[in-house]
Amino acid sequence: MTKATRQAGLDRLNARVREDLSYLTLPAKSWVPRQTHKGQAVRDVVIIGAGMCGLAALAQLQLAGIDNSVAYDHAPQGLEGPWITFARMKSLRSPKTLTGPALGLPALTFRAWFTAQFGADEWDRLGKIPKEQWMEYLVWYRRILDLPIENGVRLLDIEAAAEDLVALRLEDKAGTRTEFARHLVLATGRSGLGGAYVPDFLDGLDPTLWAHGADDIDFAALKGKDVAVIGAGATAMDNAGTALEHGAASLSMLIRRKEMPQINKMTGIGSPGVVHGIRYLPDEWKWKFYDYVAKAQTPPPRSSTLRVSRHPNARFYLDCAVAGVRAAGSRVIVETSQVPFEVDFVIAATGFRNDFFDRAEFASIASHIKVWGDGVYTPEMGTAHRFLVDSPYLGESFEFLEKEPGACPLLSRIHCFNDAAMLSHGKLSGDIPAVSAGADRLMRGIAASLFNADREEQFKALQNFATPELEGDEWTDSTPGLKSKNKIAS
Ligand SMILES: Cc1cc2nc3c(=O)[nH]c(=O)nc-3n(C[C@H](O)[C@H](O)[C@H](O)COP(=O)(O)OP(=O)(O)OC[C@H]3O[C@@H](n4cnc5c(N)ncnc54)[C@H](O)[C@@H]3O)c2cc1C
């Protein structure tokens, strides 16, 4: 395909998106009364994060006529999220047919975007979606929907401007500023409510000797080096594969489990029932599902595992729990439940955690947020997995709830639309498959909240509305002659 042919296809798709939206009379007309605070315009919704979840949420709000909404992301445009930053896989794990953030519009799917440019035959030939192409699709999605997003803007702090108004301290290259929002959506991603999970034993180790799997790693510097990767998930394989492709001398996968997980359990029961039903399970059943999934663990993709194992200098060590690490000159000794390993560099592919206290921007609200460990979880429910115990216990539209009722009412205006919502809502705000359902649930909650909060103004608007549908000349009133004409003999 030439560049011009691709562009022509894309132009046709863009026209189709516009036509589809106009057939559905979308976006809905703007309906939320504007507010000011201390003379400054108030946003109805501010979204922090313009990765996939932030985009879907913003698009859904805009289409619903909540157009005084905006998203901010500190990443430069086109570099939001993991896809072409720290993601080290070649392609997405998800099947190419997932509709992701399309919001029920066929023309907004990855398939439509791909087919418009490369044709149906190429679509049939496509295996998994290359991660670079997924990022390009997200960039297109943002453009075609003309989403109001500012990049290079970081959220520094959240405060209560009033009980129902969030004050956000933002920073961009011009300096810091405060903005007010009636609702705040935290679409801050997988590490968004905490950060990387790093096992304690790595605490004292010189940072030149190790990295977390989501760090910016200088793989070129690992050429000729002995590398150990802790973990057996997708990130572990992707980092190991990348190190090997950069010429690592040896690669040891240190895997705690006796066997590799082989079955992706939750994918197996994927259905609209799961998407819409998890939220309404009793708490003990939510725990039961995710406890089971946590114990079964998600296997790394087959292609990522083969990417590692095809290298003769890669070794998989199972039942090999890491007990500690120590520096030995410029090398690292990794003590394990089997034998000690001596390597040059350690990569901890140990995932993320929910720890609001670790993020400066959440410092003012962290202590008020109710988590599952605050009396919801009981040992009878299952294993006390740390990341589940620390998960926020969320309300109907992803809003935080207070630990102490009345201590921080502002939390009802702050929505946790990221991976940490999984235990309360199912996977509607992290992975690709159900993000549109998540954005819809979020939008409905925010729309209802705004309408209720503005009920007096909405009622006044109802009273003031005076555009006649009937003009008065469509009929004549026959009542005046009624008595003389219609005399019924009694
Ligand atoms: C390596 C990797 C591979 C994955 N592959 C798949 C897959 O194949 N299939 C699947 O379904 N899921 C996959 N996922 C899971 C999920 O789809 C992605 O994590 C996805 O990026 C989630 O989108 P998001 O918008 O929640 O987060 P992100 O895409 O991470 O976006 C969050 C954004 O918030 C911004 N941000 C955070 N804090 C602030 C702040 N204080 N101020 C301003 N901006 C801020 C960040 O810059 C970032 O751009 C993968 C995840 C990873 C990490």
PDB file of N, CA and C and ligand atoms in Angstrom, residues 48-54 72-75 80-83 86-87 89 92-94 153-155 187-190 359 361 429-433, ligand 1:
ATOM      1  N   ILE A  48      -7.350  12.819  34.550  1.00  0.00           N
ATOM      2  CA  ILE A  48      -5.888  12.767  34.577  1.00  0.00           C
ATOM      3  C   ILE A  48      -5.470  11.461  33.917  1.00  0.00           C
ATOM      4  N   GLY A  49      -4.747  11.613  32.821  1.00  0.00           N
ATOM      5  CA  GLY A  49      -4.315  10.447  32.038  1.00  0.00           C
ATOM      6  C   GLY A  49      -5.051  10.403  30.713  1.00  0.00           C
ATOM      7  N   ALA A  50      -4.296  10.370  29.626  1.00  0.00           N
ATOM      8  CA  ALA A  50      -4.899  10.265  28.288  1.00  0.00           C
ATOM      9  C   ALA A  50      -4.397   9.015  27.596  1.00  0.00           C
ATOM     10  N   GLY A  51      -4.216   7.951  28.393  1.00  0.00           N
ATOM     11  CA  GLY A  51      -3.971   6.625  27.819  1.00  0.00           C
ATOM     12  C   GLY A  51      -5.314   6.094  27.332  1.00  0.00           C
ATOM     13  N   MET A  52      -5.372   4.790  27.088  1.00  0.00           N
ATOM     14  CA  MET A  52      -6.598   4.213  26.509  1.00  0.00           C
ATOM     15  C   MET A  52      -7.838   4.490  27.372  1.00  0.00           C
ATOM     16  N   CYS A  53      -7.721   4.349  28.689  1.00  0.00           N
ATOM     17  CA  CYS A  53      -8.892   4.551  29.561  1.00  0.00           C
ATOM     18  C   CYS A  53      -9.306   6.018  29.586  1.00  0.00           C
ATOM     19  N   GLY A  54      -8.325   6.917  29.667  1.00  0.00           N
ATOM     20  CA  GLY A  54      -8.640   8.346  29.652  1.00  0.00           C
ATOM     21  C   GLY A  54      -9.316   8.740  28.348  1.00  0.00           C
ATOM     22  N   TYR A  72      -5.750  15.649  30.910  1.00  0.00           N
ATOM     23  CA  TYR A  72      -4.349  16.084  30.996  1.00  0.00           C
ATOM     24  C   TYR A  72      -3.459  14.864  31.132  1.00  0.00           C
ATOM     25  N   ASP A  73      -2.314  14.917  30.467  1.00  0.00           N
ATOM     26  CA  ASP A  73      -1.342  13.829  30.607  1.00  0.00           C
ATOM     27  C   ASP A  73       0.057  14.423  30.610  1.00  0.00           C
ATOM     28  N   HIS A  74       0.894  13.932  31.517  1.00  0.00           N
ATOM     29  CA  HIS A  74       2.241  14.517  31.547  1.00  0.00           C
ATOM     30  C   HIS A  74       3.120  13.989  30.421  1.00  0.00           C
ATOM     31  N   ALA A  75       2.700  12.893  29.796  1.00  0.00           N
ATOM     32  CA  ALA A  75       3.494  12.355  28.687  1.00  0.00           C
ATOM     33  C   ALA A  75       3.298  13.218  27.443  1.00  0.00           C
ATOM     34  N   GLU A  80       1.605   8.362  25.356  1.00  0.00           N
ATOM     35  CA  GLU A  80       0.863   8.039  26.574  1.00  0.00           C
ATOM     36  C   GLU A  80       0.839   6.519  26.758  1.00  0.00           C
ATOM     37  N   GLY A  81       0.870   6.105  28.012  1.00  0.00           N
ATOM     38  CA  GLY A  81       0.734   4.684  28.302  1.00  0.00           C
ATOM     39  C   GLY A  81       1.991   3.894  27.980  1.00  0.00           C
ATOM     40  N   PRO A  82       1.873   2.570  28.070  1.00  0.00           N
ATOM     41  CA  PRO A  82       3.081   1.730  27.968  1.00  0.00           C
ATOM     42  C   PRO A  82       3.523   1.389  26.557  1.00  0.00           C
ATOM     43  N   TRP A  83       2.622   1.582  25.560  1.00  0.00           N
ATOM     44  CA  TRP A  83       2.766   0.885  24.275  1.00  0.00           C
ATOM     45  C   TRP A  83       4.107   1.082  23.598  1.00  0.00           C
ATOM     46  N   PHE A  86       7.472   1.753  27.787  1.00  0.00           N
ATOM     47  CA  PHE A  86       8.146   0.661  28.494  1.00  0.00           C
ATOM     48  C   PHE A  86       7.629  -0.737  28.126  1.00  0.00           C
ATOM     49  N   ALA A  87       6.632  -0.824  27.223  1.00  0.00           N
ATOM     50  CA  ALA A  87       6.164  -2.156  26.804  1.00  0.00           C
ATOM     51  C   ALA A  87       7.222  -2.779  25.909  1.00  0.00           C
ATOM     52  N   MET A  89       6.963  -5.985  24.600  1.00  0.00           N
ATOM     53  CA  MET A  89       6.505  -7.102  23.764  1.00  0.00           C
ATOM     54  C   MET A  89       6.461  -6.606  22.319  1.00  0.00           C
ATOM     55  N   LEU A  92       0.373  -7.017  20.861  1.00  0.00           N
ATOM     56  CA  LEU A  92      -0.574  -7.136  21.959  1.00  0.00           C
ATOM     57  C   LEU A  92      -0.872  -8.599  22.242  1.00  0.00           C
ATOM     58  N   ARG A  93      -1.191  -8.873  23.487  1.00  0.00           N
ATOM     59  CA  ARG A  93      -1.637 -10.216  23.846  1.00  0.00           C
ATOM     60  C   ARG A  93      -3.057 -10.450  23.316  1.00  0.00           C
ATOM     61  N   SER A  94      -3.852  -9.380  23.344  1.00  0.00           N
ATOM     62  CA  SER A  94      -5.276  -9.488  23.012  1.00  0.00           C
ATOM     63  C   SER A  94      -5.471  -9.897  21.557  1.00  0.00           C
ATOM     64  N   VAL A 153       1.147  18.046  30.936  1.00  0.00           N
ATOM     65  CA  VAL A 153       0.544  18.613  32.151  1.00  0.00           C
ATOM     66  C   VAL A 153       0.488  17.510  33.208  1.00  0.00           C
ATOM     67  N   ARG A 154       1.074  17.782  34.359  1.00  0.00           N
ATOM     68  CA  ARG A 154       1.129  16.776  35.428  1.00  0.00           C
ATOM     69  C   ARG A 154       0.267  17.215  36.603  1.00  0.00           C
ATOM     70  N   LEU A 155      -0.474  16.277  37.147  1.00  0.00           N
ATOM     71  CA  LEU A 155      -1.219  16.544  38.387  1.00  0.00           C
ATOM     72  C   LEU A 155      -0.240  16.448  39.545  1.00  0.00           C
ATOM     73  N   ALA A 187      -7.500   8.407  35.478  1.00  0.00           N
ATOM     74  CA  ALA A 187      -7.224   7.367  34.468  1.00  0.00           C
ATOM     75  C   ALA A 187      -5.716   7.243  34.355  1.00  0.00           C
ATOM     76  N   THR A 188      -5.105   6.961  35.501  1.00  0.00           N
ATOM     77  CA  THR A 188      -3.654   7.087  35.619  1.00  0.00           C
ATOM     78  C   THR A 188      -2.896   5.778  35.384  1.00  0.00           C
ATOM     79  N   GLY A 189      -3.625   4.752  34.924  1.00  0.00           N
ATOM     80  CA  GLY A 189      -2.922   3.559  34.465  1.00  0.00           C
ATOM     81  C   GLY A 189      -2.599   2.547  35.543  1.00  0.00           C
ATOM     82  N   ARG A 190      -1.828   1.566  35.122  1.00  0.00           N
ATOM     83  CA  ARG A 190      -1.537   0.399  35.947  1.00  0.00           C
ATOM     84  C   ARG A 190      -0.749   0.773  37.200  1.00  0.00           C
ATOM     85  N   ARG A 359       2.223   7.996  46.267  1.00  0.00           N
ATOM     86  CA  ARG A 359       2.103   8.976  45.178  1.00  0.00           C
ATOM     87  C   ARG A 359       1.805  10.340  45.763  1.00  0.00           C
ATOM     88  N   GLU A 361       0.792  13.058  44.547  1.00  0.00           N
ATOM     89  CA  GLU A 361      -0.427  13.771  44.118  1.00  0.00           C
ATOM     90  C   GLU A 361      -1.684  13.320  44.870  1.00  0.00           C
ATOM     91  N   SER A 429     -11.598  -1.055  33.506  1.00  0.00           N
ATOM     92  CA  SER A 429     -10.845   0.198  33.438  1.00  0.00           C
ATOM     93  C   SER A 429      -9.346  -0.078  33.464  1.00  0.00           C
ATOM     94  N   GLY A 430      -8.951  -1.118  32.746  1.00  0.00           N
ATOM     95  CA  GLY A 430      -7.521  -1.421  32.690  1.00  0.00           C
ATOM     96  C   GLY A 430      -7.208  -2.085  31.372  1.00  0.00           C
ATOM     97  N   ASP A 431      -7.785  -3.241  31.130  1.00  0.00           N
ATOM     98  CA  ASP A 431      -7.486  -3.970  29.901  1.00  0.00           C
ATOM     99  C   ASP A 431      -8.386  -3.505  28.753  1.00  0.00           C
ATOM    100  N   ILE A 432      -8.031  -3.968  27.549  1.00  0.00           N
ATOM    101  CA  ILE A 432      -8.709  -3.482  26.348  1.00  0.00           C
ATOM    102  C   ILE A 432     -10.172  -3.966  26.223  1.00  0.00           C
ATOM    103  N   PRO A 433     -10.458  -5.264  26.516  1.00  0.00           N
ATOM    104  CA  PRO A 433     -11.773  -5.796  26.106  1.00  0.00           C
ATOM    105  C   PRO A 433     -12.986  -4.981  26.547  1.00  0.00           C
TER     106      PRO A 433
HETATM  107  C1  LIG B   1       3.420  -3.867  28.894  1.00  0.00           C
HETATM  108  C2  LIG B   1       1.922  -3.936  28.897  1.00  0.00           C
HETATM  109  C3  LIG B   1       1.246  -4.643  27.919  1.00  0.00           C
HETATM  110  C4  LIG B   1      -0.149  -4.728  27.911  1.00  0.00           C
HETATM  111  N1  LIG B   1      -0.782  -5.433  26.933  1.00  0.00           N
HETATM  112  C5  LIG B   1      -2.127  -5.570  26.980  1.00  0.00           C
HETATM  113  C6  LIG B   1      -2.841  -6.335  26.003  1.00  0.00           C
HETATM  114  O1  LIG B   1      -2.273  -6.909  25.075  1.00  0.00           O
HETATM  115  N2  LIG B   1      -4.183  -6.426  26.108  1.00  0.00           N
HETATM  116  C7  LIG B   1      -4.888  -5.808  27.100  1.00  0.00           C
HETATM  117  O2  LIG B   1      -6.110  -5.910  27.159  1.00  0.00           O
HETATM  118  N3  LIG B   1      -4.237  -5.079  28.028  1.00  0.00           N
HETATM  119  C8  LIG B   1      -2.892  -4.949  28.007  1.00  0.00           C
HETATM  120  N4  LIG B   1      -2.245  -4.210  28.969  1.00  0.00           N
HETATM  121  C9  LIG B   1      -3.058  -3.635  30.056  1.00  0.00           C
HETATM  122  C10 LIG B   1      -3.729  -2.301  29.670  1.00  0.00           C
HETATM  123  O3  LIG B   1      -4.451  -2.406  28.476  1.00  0.00           O
HETATM  124  C11 LIG B   1      -2.735  -1.186  29.541  1.00  0.00           C
HETATM  125  O4  LIG B   1      -2.056  -1.042  30.763  1.00  0.00           O
HETATM  126  C12 LIG B   1      -3.359   0.152  29.143  1.00  0.00           C
HETATM  127  O5  LIG B   1      -2.314   1.037  28.861  1.00  0.00           O
HETATM  128  C13 LIG B   1      -4.269   0.704  30.208  1.00  0.00           C
HETATM  129  O6  LIG B   1      -4.670   1.998  29.834  1.00  0.00           O
HETATM  130  P1  LIG B   1      -4.774   3.166  30.895  1.00  0.00           P
HETATM  131  O7  LIG B   1      -5.320   4.346  30.196  1.00  0.00           O
HETATM  132  O8  LIG B   1      -5.465   2.651  32.100  1.00  0.00           O
HETATM  133  O9  LIG B   1      -3.282   3.442  31.376  1.00  0.00           O
HETATM  134  P2  LIG B   1      -2.054   4.055  30.586  1.00  0.00           P
HETATM  135  O10 LIG B   1      -2.130   3.684  29.162  1.00  0.00           O
HETATM  136  O11 LIG B   1      -0.846   3.663  31.367  1.00  0.00           O
HETATM  137  O12 LIG B   1      -2.271   5.630  30.695  1.00  0.00           O
HETATM  138  C14 LIG B   1      -2.171   6.325  31.912  1.00  0.00           C
HETATM  139  C15 LIG B   1      -1.672   7.712  31.607  1.00  0.00           C
HETATM  140  O13 LIG B   1      -1.762   8.502  32.808  1.00  0.00           O
HETATM  141  C16 LIG B   1      -0.707   9.431  32.793  1.00  0.00           C
HETATM  142  N5  LIG B   1      -0.498   9.892  34.169  1.00  0.00           N
HETATM  143  C17 LIG B   1      -0.303   9.136  35.287  1.00  0.00           C
HETATM  144  N6  LIG B   1      -0.152   9.925  36.363  1.00  0.00           N
HETATM  145  C18 LIG B   1      -0.269  11.211  35.938  1.00  0.00           C
HETATM  146  C19 LIG B   1      -0.205  12.490  36.583  1.00  0.00           C
HETATM  147  N7  LIG B   1       0.002  12.613  37.900  1.00  0.00           N
HETATM  148  N8  LIG B   1      -0.362  13.604  35.821  1.00  0.00           N
HETATM  149  C20 LIG B   1      -0.583  13.510  34.480  1.00  0.00           C
HETATM  150  N9  LIG B   1      -0.647  12.323  33.815  1.00  0.00           N
HETATM  151  C21 LIG B   1      -0.494  11.194  34.534  1.00  0.00           C
HETATM  152  C22 LIG B   1       0.458   8.663  32.216  1.00  0.00           C
HETATM  153  O14 LIG B   1       1.397   9.525  31.617  1.00  0.00           O
HETATM  154  C23 LIG B   1      -0.215   7.747  31.187  1.00  0.00           C
HETATM  155  O15 LIG B   1      -0.116   8.229  29.867  1.00  0.00           O
HETATM  156  C24 LIG B   1      -0.876  -4.094  28.950  1.00  0.00           C
HETATM  157  C25 LIG B   1      -0.179  -3.377  29.938  1.00  0.00           C
HETATM  158  C26 LIG B   1       1.187  -3.291  29.918  1.00  0.00           C
HETATM  159  C27 LIG B   1       1.876  -2.508  31.016  1.00  0.00           C
END
